[in-house]
CSV table of C-alpha atoms and ligand atoms in Angstrom, one decimal:
chain,number,residue,atom,x,y,z
A,1,MET,CA,-145.1,26.4,-63.3
A,2,ASN,CA,-143.6,25.1,-66.5
A,3,GLU,CA,-140.7,27.6,-66.1
A,4,TYR,CA,-140.1,26.4,-61.8
A,5,ASP,CA,-140.6,22.6,-63.7
A,6,SER,CA,-137.8,23.7,-66.4
A,7,ASN,CA,-135.0,24.6,-63.1
A,8,ARG,CA,-135.9,21.7,-61.0
A,9,ILE,CA,-135.0,19.8,-64.1
A,10,TYR,CA,-132.0,21.6,-64.8
A,11,ASP,CA,-130.6,21.4,-61.4
A,12,LEU,CA,-131.3,17.4,-61.0
A,13,VAL,CA,-129.8,16.8,-64.8
A,14,SER,CA,-127.0,19.5,-63.8
A,15,SER,CA,-126.4,16.6,-60.9
A,16,ILE,CA,-125.3,14.4,-63.3
A,17,GLY,CA,-123.1,16.5,-65.8
A,18,PHE,CA,-124.7,18.4,-67.3
A,19,ASN,CA,-124.5,22.3,-68.4
A,20,LYS,CA,-126.9,24.7,-70.3
A,21,THR,CA,-125.3,25.8,-73.6
A,22,ASN,CA,-127.2,28.6,-75.6
A,23,ILE,CA,-125.2,27.3,-78.7
A,24,LYS,CA,-127.9,24.3,-79.8
A,25,LYS,CA,-125.4,22.5,-81.9
A,26,GLU,CA,-123.5,21.7,-79.7
A,27,ALA,CA,-126.3,20.2,-76.9
A,28,ASP,CA,-125.4,16.4,-76.4
A,29,CYS,CA,-129.0,16.5,-75.2
A,30,TYR,CA,-132.4,18.2,-76.3
A,31,LEU,CA,-134.8,18.6,-73.7
A,32,LEU,CA,-138.1,20.2,-74.0
A,33,ASN,CA,-140.6,20.8,-71.5
A,34,THR,CA,-144.1,21.1,-73.2
A,35,CYS,CA,-147.1,22.8,-72.2
A,36,HIS,CA,-150.2,21.1,-73.6
A,37,ILE,CA,-153.4,24.4,-72.3
A,38,ARG,CA,-152.6,26.1,-75.7
A,39,ASP,CA,-154.1,25.4,-78.9
A,40,LYS,CA,-152.3,23.0,-81.5
A,41,SER,CA,-150.0,22.2,-79.0
A,42,THR,CA,-148.9,18.7,-79.9
A,43,GLU,CA,-148.3,20.0,-83.4
A,44,LYS,CA,-146.2,22.5,-82.1
A,45,VAL,CA,-143.6,19.6,-80.8
A,46,TYR,CA,-143.7,17.8,-83.4
A,47,ASP,CA,-143.0,20.5,-85.5
A,48,GLU,CA,-139.9,21.5,-82.9
A,49,ILE,CA,-138.7,17.9,-83.1
A,50,GLY,CA,-138.4,18.7,-87.0
A,51,ARG,CA,-136.6,21.8,-86.8
A,52,VAL,CA,-134.0,19.9,-84.2
A,53,LYS,CA,-133.9,17.0,-86.6
A,54,LYS,CA,-132.7,19.6,-89.6
A,55,ASP,CA,-130.3,21.0,-87.6
A,56,PHE,CA,-128.1,18.1,-86.3
A,57,LYS,CA,-128.6,16.4,-89.8
A,58,ASN,CA,-125.3,16.1,-90.2
A,59,LEU,CA,-124.3,16.2,-86.6
A,60,LYS,CA,-124.2,13.3,-84.2
A,61,LYS,CA,-127.7,12.3,-83.1
A,62,PRO,CA,-128.5,14.1,-79.1
A,63,LEU,CA,-130.4,12.8,-76.5
A,64,VAL,CA,-133.9,13.6,-77.7
A,65,ILE,CA,-136.2,14.4,-74.7
A,66,VAL,CA,-140.0,15.4,-73.7
A,67,THR,CA,-141.1,16.5,-71.0
A,68,GLY,CA,-144.8,17.9,-69.6
A,69,CYS,CA,-148.1,17.6,-70.0
A,70,VAL,CA,-147.9,16.7,-73.9
A,71,ALA,CA,-145.6,14.2,-73.1
A,72,GLN,CA,-148.1,13.3,-70.2
A,73,ALA,CA,-151.1,13.6,-73.1
A,74,GLU,CA,-149.3,12.0,-75.9
A,75,SER,CA,-146.9,9.5,-74.5
A,76,ASN,CA,-146.1,6.3,-76.2
A,77,GLU,CA,-148.5,7.8,-79.7
A,78,MET,CA,-144.6,10.3,-79.7
A,79,ILE,CA,-142.5,7.4,-79.9
A,80,ASN,CA,-144.4,6.1,-82.0
A,81,ARG,CA,-144.8,8.5,-84.7
A,82,GLU,CA,-141.7,10.6,-84.1
A,83,PRO,CA,-139.0,8.3,-83.4
A,84,TYR,CA,-136.0,11.0,-82.9
A,85,ILE,CA,-137.3,11.0,-79.5
A,86,ASP,CA,-136.2,9.2,-77.3
A,87,MET,CA,-137.7,9.6,-73.8
A,88,VAL,CA,-141.0,11.4,-73.1
A,89,ILE,CA,-141.5,11.9,-68.8
A,90,GLY,CA,-144.5,13.2,-67.7
A,91,PRO,CA,-144.6,15.9,-65.2
A,92,GLN,CA,-145.2,14.1,-61.8
A,93,SER,CA,-142.3,11.6,-62.9
A,94,TYR,CA,-138.9,14.1,-64.2
A,95,HIS,CA,-137.3,13.3,-60.6
A,96,LYS,CA,-136.7,10.3,-62.6
A,97,ILE,CA,-134.8,12.2,-65.3
A,98,ARG,CA,-131.3,11.6,-64.3
A,99,ASP,CA,-130.8,7.3,-63.6
A,100,LEU,CA,-133.1,7.2,-66.7
A,101,ILE,CA,-131.1,9.3,-69.0
A,102,LEU,CA,-128.0,7.3,-67.2
A,103,ASN,CA,-130.2,4.0,-68.0
A,104,TYR,CA,-131.0,5.1,-71.8
A,105,LYS,CA,-126.8,5.5,-72.1
A,106,ARG,CA,-126.0,2.3,-71.4
A,107,LYS,CA,-129.4,-0.1,-73.0
A,108,LYS,CA,-130.2,2.0,-75.6
A,109,GLU,CA,-133.6,1.3,-75.2
A,110,LYS,CA,-136.7,4.0,-75.4
A,111,VAL,CA,-138.3,5.8,-72.1
A,112,ASN,CA,-142.4,6.5,-71.8
A,113,GLU,CA,-142.2,7.1,-67.9
A,114,THR,CA,-145.6,9.2,-67.3
A,115,GLU,CA,-147.2,8.0,-63.8
A,116,PHE,CA,-148.7,10.1,-61.5
A,117,ASP,CA,-145.3,9.8,-58.7
A,118,VAL,CA,-146.1,12.6,-57.1
A,119,ILE,CA,-144.8,12.2,-53.2
A,120,LYS,CA,-142.5,11.3,-54.4
A,121,LYS,CA,-141.7,13.3,-56.8
A,122,PHE,CA,-141.5,16.1,-54.2
A,123,ASP,CA,-139.7,14.0,-52.1
A,124,ASP,CA,-137.0,13.3,-54.2
A,125,LEU,CA,-136.5,17.2,-55.1
A,126,GLN,CA,-135.9,18.6,-51.8
A,127,LYS,CA,-132.7,16.0,-51.8
A,128,PHE,CA,-131.6,19.0,-54.4
A,129,SER,CA,-131.4,22.6,-53.6
A,130,ASN,CA,-133.4,24.4,-56.2
A,131,SER,CA,-130.6,27.2,-57.6
A,132,GLN,CA,-133.1,29.6,-58.8
A,133,ASN,CA,-131.5,32.9,-58.1
A,134,LYS,CA,-134.1,35.0,-59.8
A,135,ILE,CA,-135.0,38.1,-57.9
A,136,SER,CA,-139.4,37.0,-58.3
A,137,SER,CA,-138.9,33.2,-58.5
A,138,TYR,CA,-141.2,30.9,-58.7
A,139,LEU,CA,-142.0,28.1,-55.9
A,140,THR,CA,-144.7,25.1,-57.1
A,141,ILE,CA,-146.7,24.6,-53.6
A,142,GLN,CA,-149.6,22.0,-55.4
A,143,GLU,CA,-150.6,20.3,-58.4
A,144,GLY,CA,-152.8,18.5,-59.5
A,145,CYS,CA,-157.1,19.9,-59.5
A,146,ASP,CA,-160.4,18.2,-58.9
A,147,LYS,CA,-162.6,20.6,-60.3
A,148,PHE,CA,-162.8,19.4,-63.8
A,149,CYS,CA,-164.0,22.1,-65.1
A,150,HIS,CA,-165.1,20.5,-68.9
A,151,PHE,CA,-162.4,22.5,-71.4
A,152,CYS,CA,-159.7,22.0,-69.2
A,153,VAL,CA,-156.8,19.0,-69.8
A,154,VAL,CA,-155.5,19.8,-66.2
A,155,PRO,CA,-157.2,17.1,-64.0
A,156,TYR,CA,-155.6,14.2,-67.0
A,157,THR,CA,-152.5,15.4,-68.1
A,158,ARG,CA,-151.0,16.7,-64.0
A,159,GLY,CA,-153.9,14.4,-61.9
A,160,PRO,CA,-155.8,14.6,-58.7
A,161,GLU,CA,-155.1,17.3,-56.3
A,162,TYR,CA,-152.1,17.0,-54.4
A,163,SER,CA,-149.9,19.8,-52.1
A,164,ARG,CA,-147.0,19.7,-50.6
A,165,PRO,CA,-145.9,19.0,-47.3
A,166,PHE,CA,-146.0,22.5,-45.8
A,167,ASN,CA,-142.2,22.4,-43.9
A,168,GLN,CA,-140.5,21.6,-47.3
A,169,ILE,CA,-142.2,24.1,-49.3
A,170,ILE,CA,-141.0,26.9,-46.1
A,171,ASP,CA,-137.3,25.3,-46.4
A,172,GLU,CA,-137.4,26.4,-50.4
A,173,ALA,CA,-138.7,29.6,-49.9
A,174,ASN,CA,-136.0,30.5,-47.3
A,175,ILE,CA,-133.2,28.9,-49.8
A,176,LEU,CA,-135.0,30.6,-52.9
A,177,VAL,CA,-134.4,33.9,-50.6
A,178,ASP,CA,-131.2,33.5,-49.4
A,179,ASN,CA,-130.2,32.9,-53.7
A,180,GLY,CA,-131.7,36.7,-54.3
A,181,ALA,CA,-135.2,35.8,-54.1
A,182,ARG,CA,-137.3,39.4,-53.5
A,183,GLU,CA,-140.8,37.8,-54.0
A,184,ILE,CA,-141.7,34.5,-54.4
A,185,ILE,CA,-144.6,33.5,-56.5
A,186,LEU,CA,-146.4,30.1,-55.3
A,187,LEU,CA,-147.7,28.5,-57.6
A,188,GLY,CA,-150.3,25.8,-58.7
A,189,GLN,CA,-153.0,24.7,-60.9
A,190,ASN,CA,-155.5,25.2,-57.9
A,191,VAL,CA,-152.9,27.2,-56.0
A,192,ASN,CA,-156.1,28.1,-53.1
A,193,ALA,CA,-156.6,24.3,-52.7
A,194,TYR,CA,-154.0,23.4,-50.5
A,195,ASN,CA,-154.8,21.4,-47.8
A,196,PHE,CA,-152.1,19.6,-46.1
A,197,THR,CA,-152.4,18.0,-42.6
A,198,GLU,CA,-149.8,16.7,-40.5
A,199,ASN,CA,-149.9,15.7,-36.8
A,200,SER,CA,-153.6,16.5,-37.2
A,201,LYS,CA,-152.9,20.5,-37.5
A,202,ASN,CA,-154.3,21.7,-40.9
A,203,TYR,CA,-152.4,23.8,-43.4
A,204,LYS,CA,-153.6,25.9,-45.7
A,205,LEU,CA,-152.9,28.8,-48.4
A,206,SER,CA,-153.3,31.8,-46.2
A,207,SER,CA,-150.8,29.7,-43.3
A,208,LEU,CA,-148.0,29.4,-45.9
A,209,ILE,CA,-148.3,33.0,-46.7
A,210,LYS,CA,-148.5,34.2,-42.8
A,211,GLU,CA,-145.4,31.9,-42.7
A,212,LEU,CA,-143.5,33.6,-45.6
A,213,ASP,CA,-144.4,36.9,-44.6
A,214,LYS,CA,-141.8,36.3,-41.6
A,215,ILE,CA,-139.0,35.8,-44.0
A,216,LYS,CA,-137.1,39.0,-43.3
A,217,ASN,CA,-135.1,39.7,-46.6
A,218,LEU,CA,-138.6,38.8,-48.8
A,219,LYS,CA,-140.1,41.6,-49.9
A,220,ARG,CA,-143.7,40.4,-51.4
A,221,ILE,CA,-146.0,37.2,-52.0
A,222,ARG,CA,-147.7,36.3,-54.7
A,223,TYR,CA,-150.1,33.4,-55.7
A,224,ILE,CA,-151.0,32.0,-58.7
A,225,THR,CA,-154.1,30.4,-60.1
A,226,SER,CA,-156.9,30.7,-58.0
A,227,HIS,CA,-160.5,29.2,-58.0
A,228,PRO,CA,-163.1,31.4,-56.3
A,229,ARG,CA,-164.9,28.6,-54.8
A,230,ASP,CA,-161.5,28.1,-52.4
A,231,MET,CA,-161.0,31.8,-51.6
A,232,THR,CA,-162.1,31.6,-48.1
A,233,GLU,CA,-162.2,33.8,-44.6
A,234,ASP,CA,-158.6,33.1,-43.9
A,235,LEU,CA,-157.9,33.6,-47.4
A,236,ILE,CA,-159.5,36.5,-47.9
A,237,ASN,CA,-157.8,38.0,-44.9
A,238,CYS,CA,-154.1,37.9,-45.9
A,239,TYR,CA,-155.0,40.7,-47.9
A,240,LYS,CA,-155.6,42.9,-44.3
A,241,ASN,CA,-152.7,41.0,-42.2
A,242,CYS,CA,-149.5,40.0,-43.8
A,243,GLU,CA,-148.1,43.0,-44.9
A,244,LYS,CA,-145.9,40.9,-48.0
A,245,LEU,CA,-148.8,39.8,-50.3
A,246,ASN,CA,-149.7,42.2,-53.5
A,247,PRO,CA,-153.0,43.1,-53.1
A,248,PHE,CA,-153.1,42.4,-56.8
A,249,LEU,CA,-155.3,38.5,-57.4
A,250,HIS,CA,-155.5,36.8,-60.7
A,251,LEU,CA,-158.7,34.9,-60.2
A,252,PRO,CA,-159.8,33.7,-63.6
A,253,ILE,CA,-163.8,33.2,-63.9
A,254,GLN,CA,-164.1,32.9,-67.7
A,255,SER,CA,-167.4,33.8,-68.5
A,256,GLY,CA,-169.7,36.1,-66.9
A,257,SER,CA,-173.0,34.5,-67.7
A,258,ASP,CA,-174.7,31.7,-65.6
A,259,ARG,CA,-175.6,29.6,-68.1
A,260,ILE,CA,-172.2,29.2,-70.1
A,261,LEU,CA,-170.4,29.2,-66.5
A,262,LYS,CA,-172.7,26.3,-65.3
A,263,LEU,CA,-171.9,24.5,-68.9
A,264,MET,CA,-168.5,25.1,-68.2
A,265,ASN,CA,-169.0,22.8,-64.1
A,266,ARG,CA,-167.3,26.0,-62.8
A,267,LYS,CA,-169.1,25.3,-59.4
A,268,HIS,CA,-169.8,28.9,-59.3
A,269,ASP,CA,-172.0,31.7,-61.0
A,270,SER,CA,-171.3,35.5,-61.3
A,271,GLU,CA,-173.0,36.1,-58.0
A,272,TYR,CA,-170.6,34.3,-56.4
A,273,TYR,CA,-167.6,35.3,-57.7
A,274,LEU,CA,-168.6,39.1,-57.8
A,275,SER,CA,-170.0,38.9,-53.7
A,276,ILE,CA,-165.7,37.1,-53.3
A,277,PHE,CA,-164.6,40.7,-55.1
A,278,LYS,CA,-166.5,42.4,-52.9
A,279,LYS,CA,-165.0,40.8,-49.7
A,280,LEU,CA,-161.7,41.4,-51.0
A,281,GLN,CA,-162.2,44.7,-51.4
A,282,ASP,CA,-163.9,45.4,-48.2
A,283,ILE,CA,-161.1,44.1,-46.4
A,284,ASN,CA,-158.5,46.1,-48.3
A,285,LYS,CA,-159.0,48.7,-51.0
A,286,GLU,CA,-156.4,48.5,-52.6
A,287,ILE,CA,-157.0,44.9,-54.3
A,288,LYS,CA,-157.6,44.9,-57.8
A,289,ILE,CA,-157.8,42.0,-59.7
A,290,SER,CA,-157.6,40.4,-63.5
A,291,SER,CA,-159.2,37.1,-64.9
A,292,ASP,CA,-159.7,34.2,-67.7
A,293,PHE,CA,-162.0,34.6,-70.0
A,294,ILE,CA,-163.2,31.8,-73.3
A,295,VAL,CA,-165.1,32.9,-75.5
A,296,GLY,CA,-167.4,31.6,-78.3
A,297,TYR,CA,-167.4,28.3,-75.7
A,298,PRO,CA,-170.0,25.7,-77.7
A,299,GLY,CA,-173.4,27.2,-76.8
A,300,GLU,CA,-172.4,31.1,-75.9
A,301,THR,CA,-174.5,33.5,-76.9
A,302,ASP,CA,-175.7,36.5,-77.7
A,303,ARG,CA,-176.7,37.5,-74.5
A,304,ASP,CA,-174.2,35.2,-72.7
A,305,PHE,CA,-171.5,37.0,-74.4
A,306,ASP,CA,-173.0,40.6,-72.7
A,307,ASP,CA,-173.2,39.0,-69.6
A,308,THR,CA,-169.3,38.8,-69.7
A,309,MET,CA,-168.9,42.0,-71.1
A,310,GLN,CA,-171.6,43.6,-68.1
A,311,LEU,CA,-169.5,41.7,-65.5
A,312,ILE,CA,-166.0,43.2,-67.4
A,313,GLU,CA,-167.7,46.3,-66.6
A,314,LYS,CA,-168.4,45.5,-63.2
A,315,VAL,CA,-164.8,44.4,-61.8
A,316,ARG,CA,-163.0,46.4,-64.2
A,317,PHE,CA,-160.8,44.3,-64.6
A,318,ILE,CA,-157.1,45.7,-64.7
A,319,ASN,CA,-155.1,42.8,-67.1
A,320,SER,CA,-156.5,39.9,-68.2
A,321,TYR,CA,-156.6,36.6,-70.3
A,322,SER,CA,-158.4,36.2,-73.5
A,323,PHE,CA,-159.0,33.7,-75.7
A,324,ILE,CA,-161.5,32.1,-78.4
A,325,PHE,CA,-162.4,28.2,-77.1
A,326,SER,CA,-160.2,25.8,-78.4
A,327,PRO,CA,-161.0,21.6,-77.7
A,328,ARG,CA,-158.8,20.0,-76.0
A,329,PRO,CA,-159.3,16.1,-77.0
A,330,GLY,CA,-160.4,14.4,-74.1
A,331,THR,CA,-162.5,17.4,-72.0
A,332,PRO,CA,-166.6,17.2,-72.5
A,333,ALA,CA,-166.3,20.4,-73.8
A,334,ALA,CA,-164.5,18.5,-77.3
A,335,GLU,CA,-167.7,16.3,-77.4
A,336,LYS,CA,-169.7,19.7,-77.9
A,337,GLU,CA,-170.4,21.6,-81.6
A,338,LEU,CA,-168.3,24.5,-81.9
A,339,ASN,CA,-169.3,27.7,-82.5
A,340,ASN,CA,-168.8,30.1,-85.4
A,341,MET,CA,-165.9,30.9,-85.4
A,342,GLU,CA,-165.9,34.1,-87.2
A,343,GLU,CA,-169.0,35.5,-84.6
A,344,SER,CA,-166.5,34.2,-81.6
A,345,LYS,CA,-163.6,36.8,-83.1
A,346,LYS,CA,-166.3,39.3,-83.4
A,347,ARG,CA,-166.8,38.7,-80.1
A,348,LEU,CA,-162.8,38.0,-78.6
A,349,LYS,CA,-162.0,42.0,-80.5
A,350,LYS,CA,-164.8,43.8,-78.7
A,351,LEU,CA,-163.7,42.1,-75.3
A,352,GLN,CA,-160.4,42.4,-76.2
A,353,ASN,CA,-160.9,45.9,-76.8
A,354,LEU,CA,-162.6,46.6,-73.6
A,355,LEU,CA,-160.1,44.8,-71.2
A,356,ASP,CA,-157.4,47.5,-73.7
A,357,ASN,CA,-159.3,50.3,-72.5
A,358,LEU,CA,-159.8,48.9,-68.7
A,359,GLN,CA,-155.4,48.5,-68.5
A,360,LEU,CA,-155.0,52.1,-70.1
A,361,GLU,CA,-157.1,53.4,-67.8
A,362,ASN,CA,-155.7,51.8,-64.7
A,363,ASN,CA,-152.5,52.5,-66.1
A,364,LYS,CA,-153.2,56.3,-66.0
A,365,THR,CA,-154.0,56.2,-62.9
A,366,TYR,CA,-150.3,56.2,-61.6
A,367,LEU,CA,-149.3,59.5,-63.9
A,368,GLN,CA,-147.9,62.1,-61.8
A,369,GLN,CA,-147.8,59.8,-58.4
A,370,ASP,CA,-145.3,57.5,-56.5
A,371,CYS,CA,-145.3,54.1,-57.7
A,372,GLU,CA,-143.1,51.0,-55.2
A,373,ILE,CA,-141.2,49.3,-57.2
A,374,LEU,CA,-138.9,46.2,-56.9
A,375,VAL,CA,-136.4,46.6,-59.0
A,376,GLU,CA,-135.8,42.8,-61.3
A,377,ASN,CA,-132.7,43.8,-63.5
A,378,LYS,CA,-131.2,46.1,-65.5
A,379,LEU,CA,-132.0,46.4,-69.8
A,380,ASN,CA,-129.8,45.8,-71.8
A,381,ASN,CA,-128.7,49.1,-72.7
A,382,GLN,CA,-127.5,49.8,-69.1
A,383,GLU,CA,-129.2,52.5,-68.6
A,384,GLU,CA,-132.8,52.1,-67.6
A,385,TYR,CA,-134.1,49.0,-65.3
A,386,PHE,CA,-136.9,46.8,-65.4
A,387,GLY,CA,-139.1,46.1,-62.6
A,388,ARG,CA,-143.2,45.2,-61.7
A,389,ASN,CA,-145.5,47.2,-59.1
A,390,LYS,CA,-147.4,45.4,-56.6
A,391,TYR,CA,-150.1,44.7,-59.7
A,392,MET,CA,-147.7,43.3,-61.4
A,393,THR,CA,-147.3,46.3,-64.2
A,394,PRO,CA,-143.9,46.4,-65.7
A,395,VAL,CA,-142.7,49.6,-65.1
A,396,ILE,CA,-139.3,51.1,-66.9
A,397,PHE,CA,-137.0,53.6,-65.7
A,398,LYS,CA,-133.6,55.3,-65.4
A,399,SER,CA,-131.1,55.8,-62.5
A,400,GLU,CA,-127.8,56.1,-61.6
A,401,PHE,CA,-128.8,55.1,-58.3
A,402,CYS,CA,-130.6,52.0,-57.5
A,403,LYS,CA,-130.0,48.0,-57.3
A,404,VAL,CA,-131.7,45.3,-58.2
A,405,GLY,CA,-133.4,43.7,-55.9
A,406,ASP,CA,-134.8,46.8,-54.2
A,407,LEU,CA,-138.1,48.4,-54.0
A,408,GLN,CA,-137.8,52.0,-55.0
A,409,ASN,CA,-140.6,54.7,-55.2
A,410,ILE,CA,-140.6,55.5,-58.9
A,411,LYS,CA,-142.1,58.5,-59.9
A,412,ILE,CA,-144.7,57.8,-63.4
A,413,ILE,CA,-144.2,60.3,-66.1
A,414,SER,CA,-145.9,58.2,-68.6
A,415,CYS,CA,-147.8,54.6,-69.7
A,416,ASN,CA,-149.0,52.9,-72.2
A,417,LYS,CA,-151.1,49.9,-72.4
A,418,LYS,CA,-148.7,47.3,-71.5
A,419,ASN,CA,-145.8,49.7,-69.6
A,420,LEU,CA,-145.4,52.2,-66.9
A,421,PHE,CA,-143.2,54.9,-67.3
A,422,GLY,CA,-140.5,56.8,-64.7
A,423,THR,CA,-138.3,58.5,-63.0
A,424,HIS,CA,-135.9,58.0,-60.2
A,425,GLU,CA,-135.4,60.6,-57.3
A,426,ILE,CA,-133.1,60.0,-54.3
A,427,ASN,CA,-135.0,61.6,-52.2
A,428,LYS,CA,-137.4,58.5,-52.6
A,429,VAL,CA,-135.0,55.7,-51.9
A,430,ARG,CA,-136.6,53.4,-49.6
A,431,ALA,CA,-133.3,51.1,-47.8
A,432,ALA,CA,-133.7,47.6,-48.9
B,1,SF4,S1,-159.9,24.7,-61.7
B,1,SF4,FE1,-158.2,25.4,-63.0
B,1,SF4,S2,-157.1,23.8,-63.7
B,1,SF4,FE2,-158.9,23.2,-62.4
B,1,SF4,S3,-160.4,21.9,-64.0
B,1,SF4,FE3,-160.9,24.2,-64.0
B,1,SF4,S4,-159.6,25.4,-65.6
B,1,SF4,FE4,-158.6,23.6,-65.0
């Protein structure tokens, strides 16, 4: 979502004369769009600002702006602790950035803008065309979360759930496709909770997918990140009825232990999760899934960890993210006693070994097979192309005749854990 926000911030500031530069020391304005999900994110922001300070030591000080979830969480504290920062703007207030910059230039007063103003944000953003022109483009449809998992800061930094108007999203999708996008990734902290009503008509994520499926030059649709509780029948049915929806779903479970899921306040258990997985597979046998795992959650025992390992074996996730629990200030889990770090490290290693093996095993199933790839770009060596299959697996291949933005059938000849490597045969070209 930060990538989407950064692009939209750029759309806004470019309208008052700012352009991107790759030469840091030439910048008049340094904007750091921050994320609060990872460990030590706040300290990393101060470290980065320290580096900027050093770089500009004998130069004119740039306007320094911190946006995103660290800005939201730290608010005034950020300006007090590091006076080199001029403006702090939360993720639900960045639509005001043009006026804030212009005012700052006049008055030179520090700015702390961290209101939750999400409806106004998307209304204002609509006036500025999304200039992103990547083959695979992000499109935010929903923000915030009402689930309050005990380890997570999102409900505090992004605020309550908000769904953008249906037509506003479809208009933006059409602009992205006109700009060259061939895959749209619908974004939300709790994307499948999308729920918008207008003139007594209710729209869900499934309504959006069905509408996007009709856009002629769009070839693929994905969405992240989902909560198992919001995998409703209408959404599951899209995997049967919507041709462009990829048969790949990132569906975080976090733990395979029902006891830990309860402590996490996840609002589902492992049986419920497995029932969703079964429904998905029954409706489309091509479906594969990935997940997130937190290892060493406060109170996790060997038995809880074994439950997680067994669940992984059952589902055979093809690609997942896993971390050791780290407390986020202000969340209920941050009050709990931490598990033994050495033990957690051992568990993480074991879990990641299993996930890696499953990932490699899955990649090997493509060997000597044709795989449909969306070509995203040409690599720097100018000889090879980069694309992804329907499951997001990166594919690198040589071709003398393919075009960026095409769907191509590529024969896979080798692989490692992360990538597939292929060759492009001319009789396998599918028209764009
Ligand atoms: S559902 Fe996701 S975004 Fe919402 S609180 Fe839980 S982990 Fe955070």
